[in-house]
Structure formats: structure tokens, C-alpha cells
Coordinates of C-alpha atoms in Angstrom, one line a residue:
M1 CA 0.0 0.0 0.0
T2 CA 1.4 3.4 -0.9
L3 CA 1.6 5.5 2.2
T4 CA -0.6 8.5 1.3
S5 CA -3.6 9.9 3.1
K6 CA -5.5 9.7 -0.1
T7 CA -4.7 6.1 -0.6
L8 CA -5.4 5.2 2.9
R9 CA -8.9 6.9 2.9
K10 CA -9.8 5.4 -0.5
A11 CA -8.9 1.9 0.7
I12 CA -11.0 2.3 3.7
V13 CA -13.9 3.8 1.8
D14 CA -13.6 1.0 -1.0
R15 CA -13.6 -1.7 1.7
A16 CA -16.5 -0.2 3.8
L17 CA -18.6 0.4 0.8
A18 CA -18.3 -3.2 -0.2
G19 CA -20.0 -4.2 3.1
Q20 CA -23.7 -5.2 3.5
P21 CA -26.1 -2.5 2.6
T22 CA -28.4 -1.3 5.2
S23 CA -31.0 1.5 5.5
P24 CA -29.4 4.7 6.8
L25 CA -30.9 6.2 9.9
C26 CA -30.4 9.8 8.7
P27 CA -32.2 11.2 5.7
H28 CA -29.1 13.2 4.8
A29 CA -26.6 10.3 5.1
R30 CA -26.0 10.0 1.3
E31 CA -25.1 13.6 0.8
C32 CA -23.7 15.0 4.1
G33 CA -19.9 14.7 4.8
G34 CA -20.6 13.8 8.5
C35 CA -21.5 10.1 7.6
A36 CA -19.8 8.6 4.6
F37 CA -20.9 4.8 5.6
Q38 CA -24.2 5.0 7.2
D39 CA -25.8 2.9 4.5
R40 CA -23.5 -0.1 5.3
A41 CA -23.6 -2.4 8.2
Y42 CA -21.6 -1.2 11.1
A43 CA -19.8 -4.4 11.6
D44 CA -18.6 -4.3 8.1
Q45 CA -17.3 -0.7 8.5
V46 CA -15.2 -1.8 11.6
A47 CA -13.8 -5.0 9.7
A48 CA -12.9 -2.7 6.7
K49 CA -10.9 -0.3 9.0
A50 CA -9.2 -3.3 10.8
A51 CA -8.3 -4.8 7.3
V52 CA -6.8 -1.6 5.8
S53 CA -4.9 -0.7 9.0
R54 CA -3.4 -4.1 9.1
E55 CA -2.0 -3.8 5.6
L56 CA -0.9 -0.2 6.4
Y57 CA 1.2 -1.2 9.3
A58 CA 2.6 -4.2 7.7
S59 CA 3.6 -2.2 4.7
G60 CA 5.6 0.1 7.1
G61 CA 7.4 -2.9 8.5
I62 CA 5.3 -2.6 11.8
R63 CA 4.4 -6.3 12.5
V64 CA 2.0 -7.3 15.5
D65 CA 0.4 -10.7 16.1
E66 CA -3.0 -9.1 15.6
F67 CA -4.8 -5.9 15.0
E68 CA -8.4 -5.3 15.9
V69 CA -10.6 -2.3 16.0
V70 CA -12.7 -1.7 19.0
P71 CA -16.2 -0.7 17.9
S72 CA -18.1 2.2 19.3
P73 CA -20.8 0.8 21.8
N74 CA -23.3 3.1 19.8
P75 CA -22.4 4.3 16.3
F76 CA -24.9 7.2 16.6
T77 CA -25.1 10.1 19.0
Y78 CA -21.5 9.7 19.8
R79 CA -19.9 13.0 19.5
T80 CA -18.8 15.1 22.3
R81 CA -18.3 18.0 20.0
M82 CA -20.2 19.1 16.8
D83 CA -19.5 22.2 14.6
Y84 CA -22.5 23.2 12.6
V85 CA -22.0 25.7 9.8
A86 CA -24.2 28.8 9.3
T87 CA -24.1 30.3 5.9
K88 CA -26.4 31.6 3.4
G89 CA -29.6 30.8 5.2
R90 CA -28.5 27.2 5.8
F91 CA -27.7 25.4 9.0
G92 CA -25.7 22.2 8.7
L93 CA -22.7 20.4 7.6
R94 CA -20.6 20.4 4.4
A95 CA -21.6 18.2 1.6
R96 CA -19.5 15.1 0.8
G97 CA -16.5 16.2 -1.2
K98 CA -17.9 19.8 -1.6
F99 CA -16.3 22.0 1.0
N100 CA -18.2 25.2 0.0
Y101 CA -21.7 23.5 -0.2
I102 CA -23.6 23.2 3.0
I103 CA -26.3 20.5 3.5
E104 CA -29.2 22.1 5.4
L105 CA -30.0 19.5 8.2
T106 CA -33.4 18.8 9.5
T107 CA -31.8 16.3 11.9
C108 CA -28.5 15.0 12.9
H109 CA -27.7 11.6 14.5
L110 CA -24.3 12.4 15.5
I111 CA -25.4 14.0 18.7
P112 CA -28.6 13.5 20.8
P113 CA -31.9 14.9 19.2
E114 CA -32.2 17.4 22.0
A115 CA -28.7 18.7 21.4
F116 CA -29.3 19.2 17.7
T117 CA -32.6 21.0 18.4
A118 CA -30.8 23.2 20.9
A119 CA -28.1 24.3 18.4
Q120 CA -30.6 24.7 15.6
A121 CA -32.7 26.9 17.9
V122 CA -29.8 29.2 18.6
W123 CA -29.2 29.6 14.9
R124 CA -32.9 30.4 14.3
R125 CA -33.0 32.9 17.1
A126 CA -29.8 34.6 15.6
G127 CA -31.7 35.0 12.3
K128 CA -34.6 36.6 14.2
L129 CA -32.2 38.9 15.9
G130 CA -30.8 40.2 12.8
L131 CA -27.5 38.3 13.0
P132 CA -26.6 37.3 9.3
D133 CA -25.1 34.1 8.5
Y134 CA -21.3 34.4 7.3
D135 CA -20.6 33.9 3.6
I136 CA -17.4 31.9 3.3
R137 CA -17.0 33.1 -0.3
T138 CA -17.4 36.9 0.2
H139 CA -16.4 36.9 3.8
S140 CA -19.4 38.9 4.7
G141 CA -22.0 38.4 7.5
F142 CA -21.6 37.6 11.2
L143 CA -22.5 34.0 12.6
R144 CA -20.1 31.5 11.3
Y145 CA -20.6 28.4 13.4
V146 CA -22.8 27.0 16.3
V147 CA -20.8 24.6 18.3
V148 CA -22.0 22.0 20.6
R149 CA -20.0 20.4 23.5
R150 CA -21.8 17.5 25.1
N151 CA -20.7 15.3 28.1
P152 CA -21.8 11.8 29.2
N153 CA -24.7 13.3 31.3
D154 CA -26.0 15.1 28.1
E155 CA -25.2 18.4 29.5
L156 CA -24.4 20.9 26.8
L157 CA -22.0 24.0 26.3
I158 CA -22.9 25.9 23.1
A159 CA -20.8 28.4 21.5
A160 CA -21.7 31.0 18.7
V161 CA -18.5 31.7 16.6
T162 CA -18.8 35.0 14.9
A163 CA -16.9 37.5 12.7
A164 CA -16.0 40.8 14.4
G165 CA -18.7 43.2 15.3
G166 CA -22.0 42.4 17.1
D167 CA -23.1 44.0 20.3
E168 CA -23.2 42.5 23.7
A169 CA -27.0 43.2 24.3
T170 CA -27.9 41.1 21.1
M171 CA -25.6 38.4 22.0
A172 CA -27.1 38.3 25.6
A173 CA -30.5 37.8 24.0
L174 CA -29.2 34.9 22.0
A175 CA -27.5 33.5 25.2
E176 CA -30.9 33.6 26.8
T177 CA -32.4 31.5 24.0
A178 CA -29.5 29.0 24.3
L179 CA -29.8 28.7 28.1
A180 CA -33.6 28.1 27.8
Q181 CA -32.9 24.9 25.8
P182 CA -33.1 21.6 27.7
G183 CA -29.7 20.5 28.9
V184 CA -27.7 23.7 28.0
V185 CA -25.7 25.1 31.0
G186 CA -23.4 27.6 29.4
F187 CA -23.1 29.7 26.3
H188 CA -20.0 31.3 24.8
W189 CA -19.5 34.1 22.3
L190 CA -16.3 33.3 20.4
V191 CA -14.9 35.8 17.6
N192 CA -13.0 34.5 14.7
D193 CA -11.9 37.7 13.0
T194 CA -9.8 36.1 10.1
L195 CA -10.3 34.8 6.8
T196 CA -9.4 31.3 8.0
D197 CA -12.6 29.0 8.2
L198 CA -12.2 27.7 11.8
S199 CA -14.9 26.9 14.4
F200 CA -12.7 28.3 17.1
G201 CA -12.3 31.8 18.3
E202 CA -11.3 34.3 20.9
P203 CA -13.6 34.4 24.0
R204 CA -15.7 37.6 24.0
R205 CA -18.1 36.6 26.8
H206 CA -20.0 33.6 28.3
W207 CA -23.3 33.2 30.1
G208 CA -23.9 30.3 32.5
V209 CA -21.1 28.0 33.2
A210 CA -17.8 28.6 31.5
E211 CA -16.7 25.0 31.2
L212 CA -18.3 21.7 31.0
A213 CA -17.5 18.8 33.3
M214 CA -16.6 15.5 31.4
R215 CA -16.5 12.5 33.6
I216 CA -13.8 9.9 32.4
G217 CA -13.3 7.0 34.6
E218 CA -12.0 8.1 38.0
M219 CA -11.8 11.9 37.0
V220 CA -13.7 14.8 36.1
C221 CA -12.2 17.0 33.4
F222 CA -13.5 20.5 32.8
V223 CA -13.4 21.7 29.1
G224 CA -14.0 24.8 27.4
P225 CA -15.3 25.7 23.9
N226 CA -11.8 25.8 22.3
T227 CA -10.2 22.9 24.3
F228 CA -9.5 19.4 22.7
F229 CA -11.2 16.3 24.1
Q230 CA -11.8 12.9 22.7
N231 CA -14.8 13.0 20.5
N232 CA -16.7 9.8 21.3
V233 CA -18.7 9.9 24.4
Y234 CA -18.9 6.1 24.5
L235 CA -15.4 5.1 23.7
A236 CA -13.4 8.0 25.4
E237 CA -13.2 6.1 28.8
R238 CA -12.1 2.8 27.1
L239 CA -9.2 4.6 25.0
I240 CA -8.0 6.5 27.9
G241 CA -8.2 3.5 30.4
D242 CA -6.4 1.3 27.8
A243 CA -3.7 3.9 27.5
V244 CA -3.2 4.4 31.2
A245 CA -3.2 0.5 31.8
A246 CA -0.7 0.0 28.9
A247 CA 1.7 2.6 30.5
A248 CA 2.1 0.1 33.5
V249 CA 3.5 3.1 35.5
E250 CA 4.7 2.2 39.0
P251 CA 4.4 4.4 42.2
T252 CA 8.1 5.1 42.2
M253 CA 8.2 6.3 38.6
R254 CA 8.2 9.7 36.9
A255 CA 6.1 9.9 33.8
A256 CA 5.2 12.4 31.0
D257 CA 1.9 12.9 29.3
L258 CA 2.8 14.7 26.0
Y259 CA 0.3 16.7 24.2
G260 CA -1.6 16.4 27.4
G261 CA -4.6 18.7 26.8
V262 CA -6.6 19.2 29.9
G263 CA -5.0 16.4 31.6
A264 CA -7.4 13.4 30.9
I265 CA -4.6 10.8 30.6
G266 CA -2.2 12.5 32.9
L267 CA -4.6 12.7 35.8
H268 CA -5.0 9.0 35.6
L269 CA -1.4 8.4 35.3
A270 CA -0.7 10.6 38.4
R271 CA -2.9 8.3 40.5
R272 CA -0.3 5.5 39.8
A273 CA 3.0 7.3 39.5
A274 CA 5.3 9.3 41.6
S275 CA 4.9 12.5 39.4
V276 CA 3.5 13.2 35.9
D277 CA 4.5 16.1 33.7
C278 CA 1.4 17.1 31.5
V279 CA 3.0 18.9 28.6
E280 CA 0.9 21.0 26.4
A281 CA 1.5 24.0 24.1
V282 CA -2.1 25.5 24.3
A283 CA -2.2 27.8 27.4
D284 CA -5.9 27.6 27.9
S285 CA -5.7 23.8 28.1
V286 CA -2.8 24.1 30.5
A287 CA -5.0 26.3 32.7
L288 CA -7.7 23.7 32.6
A289 CA -5.3 20.9 33.4
Q290 CA -4.3 22.7 36.5
R291 CA -7.8 23.5 37.5
N292 CA -8.6 19.7 36.8
A293 CA -5.8 18.5 39.1
I294 CA -7.2 20.7 41.9
A295 CA -10.7 19.5 41.4
N296 CA -9.7 15.9 41.4
G297 CA -7.3 16.2 44.4
V298 CA -4.2 15.3 42.4
A299 CA -1.2 17.0 43.6
N300 CA 1.6 15.2 41.6
L301 CA 0.4 16.2 38.2
H302 CA 2.5 19.1 36.9
P303 CA 0.9 20.9 33.9
I304 CA 3.7 22.7 31.8
C305 CA 2.9 25.0 29.0
A306 CA 5.6 24.1 26.5
D307 CA 6.2 22.8 23.0
T308 CA 6.8 19.0 23.2
L309 CA 10.1 19.2 21.3
E310 CA 11.6 22.0 23.6
Y311 CA 10.3 20.1 26.7
L312 CA 12.0 16.9 25.6
R313 CA 15.3 18.6 24.8
S314 CA 15.4 19.8 28.4
Q315 CA 15.1 16.3 29.9
P316 CA 18.1 14.2 30.6
A317 CA 18.6 10.7 29.0
G318 CA 16.9 8.1 31.3
S319 CA 15.0 10.8 33.3
L320 CA 11.4 9.5 32.1
P321 CA 10.8 5.9 32.5
V322 CA 7.4 6.1 31.0
I323 CA 6.0 8.4 28.3
V324 CA 2.6 8.6 26.9
A325 CA 1.9 10.8 23.9
D326 CA -1.2 11.7 22.0
P327 CA -0.1 14.1 19.3
P328 CA -2.4 15.8 16.6
R329 CA -2.9 14.3 13.1
T330 CA 0.6 15.5 12.2
G331 CA 2.1 12.8 14.5
L332 CA 5.3 13.1 16.4
G333 CA 7.6 13.9 13.6
P334 CA 11.3 13.0 13.2
Q335 CA 12.7 15.5 15.7
V336 CA 10.4 14.4 18.5
C337 CA 11.1 10.8 17.8
Q338 CA 14.9 11.4 17.9
E339 CA 14.5 13.1 21.4
L340 CA 12.5 10.1 22.5
L341 CA 15.1 7.8 21.4
R342 CA 17.7 9.9 23.2
I343 CA 15.8 9.9 26.4
G344 CA 15.3 6.0 26.3
S345 CA 12.2 5.5 28.2
Q346 CA 11.4 1.9 29.3
R347 CA 8.1 2.1 27.8
M348 CA 6.1 4.4 25.5
V349 CA 2.4 4.5 24.8
Y350 CA 1.5 6.3 21.5
V351 CA -2.2 7.3 21.0
S352 CA -2.7 8.3 17.4
C353 CA -5.7 9.9 15.5
N354 CA -3.8 9.2 12.2
P355 CA -2.3 5.8 11.7
L356 CA -0.4 7.1 8.5
T357 CA 1.7 9.5 10.5
Q358 CA 2.0 6.7 13.3
V359 CA 3.5 4.4 10.9
A360 CA 6.1 6.9 9.9
D361 CA 7.0 7.7 13.5
L362 CA 7.1 4.0 14.5
Q363 CA 9.5 3.3 11.7
I364 CA 12.0 5.7 13.5
L365 CA 11.1 4.5 17.0
T366 CA 11.5 0.8 16.2
T367 CA 15.3 1.2 15.7
A368 CA 15.4 1.0 19.4
Y369 CA 11.9 -0.2 20.5
R370 CA 9.6 -3.1 19.8
V371 CA 5.9 -2.7 19.5
I372 CA 4.4 -5.1 21.8
S373 CA 0.8 -4.2 21.1
L374 CA -1.3 -2.4 18.6
R375 CA -5.0 -1.7 18.7
G376 CA -7.4 0.4 16.8
Y377 CA -10.6 2.4 18.2
D378 CA -13.5 3.4 16.0
M379 CA -13.9 7.0 17.6
F380 CA -15.7 8.1 14.4
P381 CA -18.2 5.5 13.1
H382 CA -19.5 6.0 9.5
T383 CA -16.4 7.8 8.5
P384 CA -12.7 6.6 7.3
H385 CA -11.1 7.7 10.5
V386 CA -9.5 5.3 12.9
E387 CA -7.4 5.9 16.1
A388 CA -4.8 3.5 17.4
I389 CA -2.8 2.8 20.5
A390 CA 0.8 1.3 19.9
V391 CA 2.6 0.1 23.0
L392 CA 6.5 0.2 22.7
E393 CA 9.1 -1.3 24.9
R394 CA 12.7 -0.6 24.8
A395 CA 14.6 -3.4 23.0
A396 CA 17.3 -5.2 25.0

């Protein structure tokens, strides 16, 4: 298999579409970009991801005895975050393969019906308040996205991402509508005053609670409208629990949680280790990691606002017996991998949202380590995406 993202995606798509046809739950499934495989049996989707992933890792020289993909307990209503586009009088998601065309949704099965209804109510109220949708072609208008964050208790944090302008009184009226929806506990106004099409923005003001409490295993993690968190409410605890168990950290050990976000993995590690450095480059996430450590009574988690590469360069060889890394889709990269080789941890756990870049990184790391286990997780059912955890031990 040629190692390109296009080839990987196409291989998964082709395998999944060869699966058993089934009637899609959503009327928009065949045109909306949110669910590519909803018209194929879920078991066949998971099998397709496992088969293609096995081939991918083998083509990169990464050999394990078996590779399974853990299915989502529920392939619907699984998202902890959804970003709905507001443009040209339409509220919805991008069409499959057409970035600039928005499918106007009447329903969405990626989040619970009440959550979709709440987001749609905010968009409709914005129109009545005279807040025009944003046009991504002409870069005119105001309301760009309505973002929904949802926790396992189905509490909701809603954010309106806007262009510059607007007035606080009108946004307060929009917030009132949001907070009147069932389950909504907080509303944020975020401003993205750039030409870049992003569903994140600078916080302008919030009404209700500022953060949403996510319970994962032993811990409660507070997240804000801009912070990263695993995006499957049913599988997040399993993935994080498996990563922590695989780390096999002991009470005398120092560990590092790289790309640690708000501390979801690091907090669990800290309950088992002597100390844990939670390294994260986004200052807002570091602040939340500090808050989460206090809220959970964890005194030995040390949130550090730093670039991962610079942090690793400051660590002596042999100083970190255990490292867990959960990088973005770009992966670790050659420089970080070389620093990991220099430090020489006894064990590393590599959580990846992009097997393609994980394979490239593992090809470097396996010059000194062996992969003792590799497992996939279907964090995004009905899509070509798959996450994986690789567990590495230093070769003798």
C-alpha cells in the first residue's frame, strides 16, 4: 500500500462500501459529509478499518500478532463536539466532497436529538435577532458556526463563533435562548476575525457556566469551547483507560503525558505514578489541566505550557521511565522521535488519531523499541477515520 492519506482513505472507503447495505438512519446520510458509511452495516465498517489498518502497518514494517478495531458501543449520537456551519440561510454540515456547499440539516444523528434541536434553535434565534450568516466566499456576514459540546450526562455547552462586530445586548439575547434549551448549561461568544474558516475563536463573553464537566473513569475534566477532548462519548473512557493501563506505571516512577491537553490521561497516570509532567502547548488547556488537578485532588500532576520538542530537549537521558504521547494528526515527527530515542524510556504508549503518521513515527522509534501491542478504536463511526494505540518497550 502506498503511504498517502488519499490512498489510505480510499482503501477504507472502498472496503467499507463493499459491506452489507443497510438503510441509513439519517435522511441526509448519502449527501452529508458527516457520515460516509451510514448505508453499510456497522460491523462491516469496523472490519474494513481493521483490514486496511493491518495492511498499512505491515507495509511500514510494523508487525504485530493481531490488529483489532474496538467498535463504538453506539455508532450514533456519539460525538462530544459538533460544529454546525451557518451560511446563506442554511444550518448544517458540508456536503461530501464539496467544501463550499452546506447541506441544510433537518436532523443529525451524531449527537442526541435534544442537542441538535438546541443548536438549531440558537441559529434560528440569531436570524430573528438580525445576525446574518457568514458567507465563506465573500467573507461577509456575522454568525459562522454554532458549536455544541456535550458530556456523558448530556449537559451541553453551546458556542456561537462569529466574525468581528456585534453588540453584547444582542448576544445576551441569543444566550438567553441558548440557556432556555433543555440540557444547556453555558453559552459562549467566540470571535474568529480572520479569513480562515475555523470553528474556534477568541472568547468575548460567556453566560452560564464557563466549562463543561466531562467524567472519564476516576476523574472529572473540565473543558471549554476551544479545548481538545476525545470526540466519542462512548469510547473515550475505554481508550484513555487502555492507554493508562498499557503505560504500566509504578508508584516510584516519573512519567510524562505529551500533548496532554486538559490532563485526561495525565490525571489517571498521576494516581499511579510518583509524578507526571503534563506537557501542552495551548495555554488555555494548561490552565484547565491545573484546574482539573485541583478539582480531582491530584497534587503530583505538573501541567507545563511548552512545545513538546523543547520540553524533551530539556530532559536528561533516562529521566522519564514512562511516556504517553497523544499528538495531533501530524504525528510526532522525526525531531520528537529522535529526542524520545535519546531519552530512552522503558515504555512508551503512542495514541494516534492518524495511523499514517503513526507508521512513519514507528519506523523511527522501532530502531530502538519493539511494538508489543497495537489496537485500533473506532472513535468516528461512519467515517474513514480510525485511532490506534501502539505500546512500545525498549529493546534489550
